[in-house]
Amino acid sequence: RLLAGALLLALTTPSLPAVHVRERGACSARAPAAQPLARVSMAETVGGRPHTEESRAKISAANKGKVPWNSGIPHPPETIALIRERTVEAMRARTELREQWLRENPEEDARLSAEAVEKKERRQAAQRELRAAARAEKLAVRDEEKARKAAEKAAMFPPTGPKPPRAPRAPPARSRSRAH
């Protein structure tokens, strides 16, 4: 318990040195980067055992439908401010570390930049294809709609057969009231 508390305190307090897990149950203050870090669960870190899949399923089934004790309780304003502050710090630290890494590895920086350009070009090409497909579909729908309306109109006014030829009109009769 003491080790778990120290680990949690180290992870939540930025002023203390970071603690890294090297192997099961062993912790040390920041060590040389040559030794790779192992991903270990909290249970293993403090000397416990992880749950089996069967026990995890039982716990999950037992908790189905239960409302958590802290559901609906808002964070106090101090906690919200602290979360916001720590998030900004973490993002700033990540940006600084990335910039430092890129300065130390210029060839990787160039490779990543080229990959970013290629990715952007692929994305733009895919967007153009999607727009073209949407445009073609829209035109097809519009043509189908025109054909449907023409069919409806033809159904409303069915042809009655061929029209008889019109008789030629006689020229209008002249009135004789005009004197010359």
XYZ file of N, CA and C in Angstrom:
540
model
N 0.825 -1.186 0.000
C 0.000 0.000 0.000
C 0.869 1.250 0.000
N 1.932 1.224 0.746
C 2.800 2.385 0.830
C 3.422 2.678 -0.526
N 3.837 1.631 -1.207
C 4.438 1.790 -2.522
C 3.424 2.311 -3.521
N 2.181 1.813 -3.468
C 1.122 2.286 -4.368
C 0.831 3.753 -4.104
N 0.764 4.131 -2.843
C 0.532 5.536 -2.495
C 1.650 6.421 -2.999
N 2.891 5.958 -2.866
C 4.032 6.742 -3.346
C 3.998 6.875 -4.862
N 3.591 5.801 -5.521
C 3.508 5.823 -6.977
C 2.427 6.799 -7.425
N 1.254 6.746 -6.804
C 0.180 7.667 -7.152
C 0.581 9.105 -6.869
N 1.240 9.336 -5.740
C 1.687 10.675 -5.383
C 2.701 11.180 -6.398
N 3.594 10.321 -6.819
C 4.605 10.719 -7.799
C 3.963 11.023 -9.149
N 2.919 10.282 -9.507
C 2.264 10.507 -10.799
C 1.402 11.755 -10.793
N 0.873 12.149 -9.631
C -0.026 13.300 -9.578
C 0.668 14.578 -9.156
N 1.851 14.506 -8.587
C 2.556 15.695 -8.128
C 3.704 15.996 -9.077
N 3.642 17.129 -9.814
C 4.679 17.405 -10.798
C 6.022 17.797 -10.184
N 6.061 18.255 -8.925
C 7.316 18.708 -8.343
C 8.213 17.545 -7.921
N 7.649 16.350 -7.726
C 8.442 15.196 -7.322
C 9.047 14.529 -8.550
N 10.170 13.824 -8.415
C 10.750 13.140 -9.571
C 9.837 12.022 -10.044
N 9.847 11.793 -11.344
C 9.004 10.756 -11.923
C 9.505 9.381 -11.502
N 8.592 8.458 -11.332
C 8.940 7.104 -10.943
C 8.629 6.199 -12.121
N 9.575 5.372 -12.518
C 9.390 4.447 -13.621
C 9.481 3.026 -13.102
N 8.659 2.168 -13.649
C 8.666 0.763 -13.259
C 9.663 0.038 -14.149
N 10.627 -0.610 -13.566
C 11.649 -1.323 -14.328
C 11.304 -2.804 -14.451
N 10.858 -3.406 -13.388
C 10.460 -4.807 -13.425
C 9.424 -5.001 -12.348
N 8.830 -6.156 -12.321
C 7.715 -6.387 -11.415
C 8.082 -6.086 -9.968
N 7.323 -5.132 -9.398
C 7.492 -4.813 -7.986
C 8.658 -3.896 -7.668
N 9.486 -3.525 -8.641
C 10.650 -2.702 -8.336
C 10.461 -1.316 -8.941
N 10.717 -0.285 -8.163
C 10.612 1.093 -8.637
C 11.922 1.805 -8.357
N 12.241 2.759 -9.186
C 13.432 3.560 -8.936
C 13.196 4.956 -9.475
N 13.906 5.920 -8.946
C 13.813 7.276 -9.487
C 14.413 7.250 -10.875
N 14.213 8.282 -11.650
C 14.610 8.338 -13.055
C 15.998 7.739 -13.271
N 16.038 6.677 -14.079
C 17.270 5.938 -14.346
C 17.707 6.199 -15.774
N 18.891 5.730 -16.168
C 19.332 5.934 -17.545
C 18.344 5.351 -18.541
N 18.240 5.974 -19.710
C 17.261 5.581 -20.717
C 17.647 4.281 -21.418
N 18.825 3.726 -21.162
C 19.268 2.512 -21.841
C 18.393 1.322 -21.477
N 17.855 1.307 -20.265
C 17.031 0.190 -19.825
C 15.577 0.461 -20.230
N 14.952 -0.413 -21.032
C 13.586 -0.146 -21.480
C 12.587 -0.280 -20.343
N 11.526 0.548 -20.406
C 10.484 0.500 -19.393
C 9.507 -0.616 -19.734
N 9.026 -1.302 -18.709
C 8.045 -2.362 -18.901
C 6.669 -1.810 -18.566
N 5.672 -2.199 -19.346
C 4.301 -1.791 -19.039
C 3.739 -2.810 -18.060
N 3.459 -2.350 -16.853
C 3.022 -3.243 -15.797
C 1.764 -2.650 -15.178
N 0.787 -3.506 -14.872
C -0.445 -3.025 -14.253
C -0.169 -2.615 -12.810
N -1.091 -1.831 -12.248
C -0.930 -1.361 -10.878
C -0.899 -2.539 -9.914
N -1.723 -3.575 -10.174
C -1.747 -4.733 -9.275
C -0.383 -5.402 -9.232
N 0.264 -5.524 -10.384
C 1.577 -6.152 -10.421
C 2.635 -5.256 -9.795
N 2.470 -3.938 -9.921
C 3.446 -3.007 -9.383
C 3.548 -3.124 -7.871
N 2.405 -3.302 -7.226
C 2.417 -3.375 -5.767
C 2.486 -4.808 -5.266
N 2.806 -5.753 -6.156
C 3.006 -7.125 -5.727
C 1.757 -7.972 -5.790
N 0.661 -7.469 -6.324
C -0.575 -8.249 -6.424
C -0.609 -9.048 -7.705
N -1.745 -9.656 -7.964
C -1.927 -10.430 -9.186
C -3.064 -9.813 -9.984
N -2.954 -9.844 -11.298
C -4.067 -9.326 -12.099
C -5.237 -10.302 -12.068
N -6.451 -9.783 -12.296
C -7.637 -10.635 -12.337
C -7.611 -11.491 -13.598
N -8.163 -12.682 -13.475
C -8.296 -13.530 -14.659
C -9.460 -12.999 -15.492
N -9.561 -13.468 -16.731
C -10.669 -13.040 -17.588
C -12.000 -13.450 -16.969
N -12.023 -14.643 -16.342
C -13.259 -15.129 -15.726
C -13.683 -14.228 -14.563
N -12.728 -13.863 -13.701
C -13.076 -13.015 -12.555
C -13.460 -11.614 -13.024
N -12.817 -11.124 -14.082
C -13.186 -9.811 -14.615
C -14.608 -9.834 -15.158
N -14.988 -10.960 -15.804
C -16.347 -11.086 -16.331
C -17.365 -11.107 -15.196
N -17.038 -11.798 -14.104
C -17.942 -11.855 -12.955
C -18.117 -10.474 -12.332
N -17.018 -9.744 -12.181
C -17.083 -8.402 -11.604
C -17.926 -7.504 -12.504
N -17.709 -7.606 -13.800
C -18.461 -6.793 -14.756
C -19.949 -7.102 -14.675
N -20.305 -8.389 -14.615
C -21.710 -8.782 -14.537
C -22.347 -8.294 -13.243
N -21.596 -8.347 -12.151
C -22.124 -7.904 -10.862
C -22.366 -6.401 -10.841
N -21.590 -5.653 -11.598
C -21.710 -4.195 -11.579
C -22.645 -3.644 -12.652
N -23.178 -4.512 -13.527
C -24.072 -4.057 -14.586
C -25.312 -3.420 -13.960
N -25.676 -2.230 -14.450
C -26.889 -1.568 -13.991
C -26.713 -0.742 -12.734
N -25.598 -0.850 -12.055
C -25.375 -0.061 -10.839
C -24.910 1.339 -11.217
N -25.375 2.316 -10.490
C -24.972 3.703 -10.721
C -23.763 3.986 -9.833
N -22.694 4.532 -10.387
C -21.516 4.837 -9.568
C -21.850 5.828 -8.456
N -21.128 5.724 -7.350
C -21.407 6.572 -6.203
C -21.203 8.044 -6.518
N -20.304 8.356 -7.476
C -19.999 9.759 -7.750
C -20.718 10.276 -8.993
N -21.697 9.523 -9.485
C -22.424 9.942 -10.670
C -23.276 11.161 -10.356
N -23.175 12.188 -11.173
C -23.975 13.396 -10.996
C -23.371 14.410 -10.053
N -22.253 14.083 -9.434
C -21.611 15.033 -8.515
C -20.573 15.807 -9.321
N -20.752 17.110 -9.486
C -19.786 17.870 -10.287
C -18.478 18.087 -9.531
N -17.396 18.262 -10.304
C -16.120 18.601 -9.682
C -16.219 19.995 -9.086
N -15.570 20.215 -7.942
C -15.520 21.571 -7.407
C -14.689 22.466 -8.340
N -14.915 23.770 -8.318
C -14.169 24.679 -9.203
C -12.649 24.575 -9.039
N -12.182 24.307 -7.802
C -10.728 24.185 -7.592
C -10.180 22.992 -8.367
N -10.911 21.884 -8.366
C -10.462 20.687 -9.074
C -10.451 20.929 -10.575
N -11.482 21.604 -11.072
C -11.548 21.911 -12.507
C -10.356 22.778 -12.903
N -10.048 23.771 -12.074
C -8.902 24.641 -12.360
C -7.600 23.846 -12.346
N -7.476 22.923 -11.387
C -6.268 22.110 -11.287
C -6.131 21.193 -12.507
N -7.243 20.572 -12.936
C -7.215 19.701 -14.120
C -6.792 20.513 -15.336
N -7.383 21.694 -15.483
C -7.050 22.541 -16.630
C -5.566 22.924 -16.618
N -5.068 23.299 -15.444
C -3.665 23.707 -15.309
C -2.722 22.554 -15.640
N -2.981 21.388 -15.092
C -2.110 20.238 -15.332
C -2.166 19.790 -16.796
N -3.351 19.907 -17.402
C -3.472 19.533 -18.809
C -2.629 20.457 -19.673
N -2.694 21.755 -19.405
C -1.895 22.722 -20.165
C -0.409 22.430 -19.976
N -0.003 22.137 -18.738
C 1.401 21.818 -18.470
C 1.840 20.576 -19.249
N 1.003 19.547 -19.235
C 1.352 18.298 -19.919
C 1.464 18.523 -21.423
N 0.551 19.302 -21.989
C 0.595 19.566 -23.427
C 1.836 20.380 -23.790
N 2.164 21.348 -22.955
C 3.351 22.170 -23.208
C 4.619 21.307 -23.123
N 4.679 20.420 -22.114
C 5.848 19.556 -21.961
C 5.972 18.618 -23.157
N 4.852 18.085 -23.620
C 4.889 17.179 -24.782
C 5.390 17.921 -26.013
N 4.919 19.146 -26.212
C 5.357 19.934 -27.363
C 6.852 20.207 -27.282
N 7.311 20.570 -26.094
C 8.738 20.856 -25.923
C 9.582 19.609 -26.184
N 9.145 18.459 -25.660
C 9.889 17.223 -25.890
C 9.926 16.870 -27.370
N 8.798 17.039 -28.060
C 8.758 16.723 -29.493
C 9.685 17.651 -30.265
N 9.645 18.956 -29.952
C 10.524 19.901 -30.644
C 11.987 19.570 -30.396
N 12.327 19.190 -29.164
C 13.701 18.817 -28.835
C 14.111 17.570 -29.620
N 13.222 16.585 -29.681
C 13.526 15.360 -30.412
C 13.736 15.654 -31.895
N 12.910 16.521 -32.459
C 13.049 16.867 -33.875
C 14.353 17.620 -34.141
N 14.780 18.453 -33.181
C 16.071 19.149 -33.348
C 17.224 18.155 -33.313
N 17.104 17.136 -32.467
C 18.160 16.139 -32.338
C 18.146 15.119 -33.480
N 17.015 14.987 -34.178
C 16.872 14.007 -35.261
C 16.356 14.691 -36.529
N 17.205 15.490 -37.197
C 16.716 16.228 -38.371
C 16.294 15.323 -39.526
N 16.945 14.161 -39.661
C 16.549 13.265 -40.757
C 15.141 12.714 -40.532
N 14.795 12.446 -39.272
C 13.431 11.997 -38.951
C 12.441 13.130 -39.191
N 12.854 14.358 -38.878
C 12.000 15.518 -39.107
C 11.671 15.625 -40.596
N 12.682 15.456 -41.458
C 12.465 15.527 -42.901
C 11.565 14.382 -43.369
N 11.801 13.175 -42.837
C 10.985 12.030 -43.225
C 9.530 12.235 -42.811
N 9.331 12.716 -41.574
C 7.970 12.944 -41.094
C 7.280 14.044 -41.884
N 8.046 15.082 -42.269
C 7.460 16.157 -43.071
C 7.023 15.625 -44.428
N 7.865 14.792 -45.044
C 7.511 14.209 -46.344
C 6.286 13.303 -46.209
N 6.230 12.527 -45.136
C 5.072 11.665 -44.913
C 3.811 12.483 -44.713
N 3.936 13.603 -44.009
C 2.777 14.468 -43.779
C 2.262 15.039 -45.093
N 3.187 15.432 -45.976
C 2.781 15.965 -47.282
C 2.074 14.881 -48.090
N 2.643 13.668 -48.106
C 2.021 12.561 -48.836
C 0.635 12.237 -48.274
N 0.526 12.232 -46.959
C -0.753 11.937 -46.320
C -1.790 12.991 -46.702
N -1.370 14.249 -46.712
C -2.284 15.337 -47.076
C -2.739 15.182 -48.523
N -1.809 14.848 -49.420
C -2.161 14.658 -50.831
C -3.123 13.485 -51.002
N -2.885 12.385 -50.281
C -3.788 11.229 -50.364
C -5.176 11.604 -49.862
N -5.224 12.349 -48.760
C -6.505 12.758 -48.193
C -7.267 13.663 -49.163
N -6.550 14.618 -49.782
C -7.196 15.515 -50.731
C -7.694 14.755 -51.954
N -6.915 13.778 -52.431
C -7.344 12.977 -53.577
C -8.600 12.178 -53.217
N -8.619 11.614 -52.027
C -9.796 10.850 -51.588
C -11.012 11.767 -51.481
N -10.816 12.991 -50.992
C -11.924 13.937 -50.893
C -12.441 14.312 -52.279
N -11.518 14.507 -53.249
C -11.946 14.819 -54.612
C -12.772 13.677 -55.185
N -12.318 12.428 -54.949
C -13.056 11.273 -55.449
C -14.439 11.189 -54.812
N -14.514 11.455 -53.514
C -15.813 11.423 -52.835
C -16.747 12.494 -53.387
N -16.208 13.697 -53.615
C -17.040 14.779 -54.170
C -17.531 14.417 -55.565
N -16.641 13.837 -56.393
C -17.037 13.443 -57.747
C -18.119 12.364 -57.693
N -17.968 11.397 -56.791
C -18.970 10.339 -56.663
C -20.303 10.920 -56.196
N -20.248 11.851 -55.256
C -21.478 12.477 -54.761
C -22.146 13.275 -55.873
N -21.342 13.981 -56.662
C -21.881 14.768 -57.779
C -22.549 13.847 -58.797
N -21.892 12.730 -59.138
C -22.459 11.784 -60.099
C -23.758 11.188 -59.561
N -23.784 10.873 -58.276
C -24.989 10.313 -57.673
C -26.121 11.342 -57.704
N -25.780 12.585 -57.426
C -26.784 13.649 -57.438
C -27.373 13.808 -58.835
N -26.515 13.762 -59.870
C -26.996 13.866 -61.247
C -27.882 12.679 -61.603
N -27.488 11.483 -61.169
C -28.279 10.287 -61.450
C -29.652 10.391 -60.788
N -29.676 10.866 -59.558
C -30.952 11.021 -58.847
C -31.822 12.045 -59.570
N -31.199 13.133 -60.003
C -31.948 14.176 -60.712
C -32.524 13.629 -62.016
N -31.740 12.842 -62.773
C -32.224 12.253 -64.019
C -33.360 11.266 -63.757
N -33.228 10.477 -62.689
C -34.293 9.542 -62.323
C -35.569 10.300 -61.976
N -35.427 11.404 -61.269
C -36.579 12.217 -60.882
C -37.272 12.786 -62.123
N -36.484 13.273 -63.090
C -37.066 13.793 -64.335
C -37.812 12.690 -65.071
N -37.218 11.507 -65.159
C -37.859 10.391 -65.849
C -39.144 9.978 -65.129
N -39.122 9.971 -63.804
C -40.315 9.606 -63.032
C -41.430 10.610 -63.270
N -41.109 11.915 -63.262
C -42.126 12.947 -63.493
C -42.690 12.849 -64.905
N -41.830 12.581 -65.888
C -42.301 12.433 -67.267
C -43.241 11.236 -67.373
N -42.921 10.137 -66.670
C -43.781 8.955 -66.690
C -45.118 9.250 -66.019
N -45.095 10.005 -64.918
C -46.339 10.369 -64.237
C -47.209 11.233 -65.144
N -46.586 12.177 -65.816
C -47.325 13.070 -66.710
C -47.932 12.268 -67.858
N -47.168 11.332 -68.409
C -47.671 10.500 -69.498
C -48.829 9.626 -69.018
N -48.780 9.175 -67.764
C -49.859 8.358 -67.223
C -51.113 9.193 -66.997
N -50.951 10.457 -66.640
C -52.106 11.332 -66.402
C -52.793 11.700 -67.718
N -52.048 11.877 -68.767
C -52.585 12.264 -70.068
C -52.170 11.236 -71.107
N -52.873 10.099 -71.139
C -52.468 9.061 -72.093
C -52.765 9.508 -73.524
N -51.958 9.073 -74.450
C -52.224 9.452 -75.841
C -53.516 8.789 -76.316
N -54.280 9.521 -77.123
C -55.573 9.012 -77.585
C -55.465 8.393 -78.954
N -54.332 8.305 -79.477
C -54.140 7.767 -80.813
C -53.691 8.882 -81.745
N -53.517 8.534 -82.994
C -53.059 9.582 -83.905
C -54.159 10.618 -84.130
N -53.763 11.850 -84.207
C -54.726 12.924 -84.445
C -55.115 12.923 -85.925
N -56.368 13.173 -86.205
C -56.775 13.232 -87.616
C -56.166 14.462 -88.269
N -55.892 14.387 -89.547
C -55.322 15.556 -90.209
C -56.336 16.691 -90.244
N -55.841 17.864 -90.128
C -56.718 19.041 -90.140
C -57.130 19.348 -91.576
N -58.310 19.779 -91.673
C -58.785 20.203 -92.990
C -58.199 21.567 -93.298
N -57.832 21.801 -94.529
C -57.291 23.119 -94.833
C -58.348 24.188 -94.613
N -57.933 25.295 -94.130
C -58.867 26.395 -93.872
C -59.144 27.149 -95.169
N -60.348 27.534 -95.268
C -60.712 28.343 -96.433
C -60.270 29.770 -96.165
N -59.867 30.458 -97.214
C -59.484 31.842 -96.978
C -60.692 32.641 -96.520
N -60.466 33.648 -95.728
C -61.592 34.417 -95.229
C -62.312 35.132 -96.384
N -63.592 35.186 -96.273
C -64.387 35.841 -97.333
C -64.176 37.341 -97.234
N -64.131 37.960 -98.407
C -63.962 39.413 -98.413
C -65.309 40.081 -98.257
N -65.255 41.092 -97.554
C -66.507 41.840 -97.422
C -66.632 42.779 -98.626
N -67.798 42.959 -99.145
C -67.990 43.782 -100.325
C -68.370 45.176 -99.965
N -68.272 45.512 -98.751
C -68.688 46.833 -98.342
C -67.686 47.902 -98.766
N -66.597 47.540 -99.152
C -65.582 48.523 -99.553
C -65.812 48.920 -100.999
N -65.893 50.108 -101.209
C -66.080 50.581 -102.595
C -64.787 51.159 -103.091
N -64.578 50.944 -104.365
C -63.370 51.506 -104.973
C -63.724 52.571 -105.891
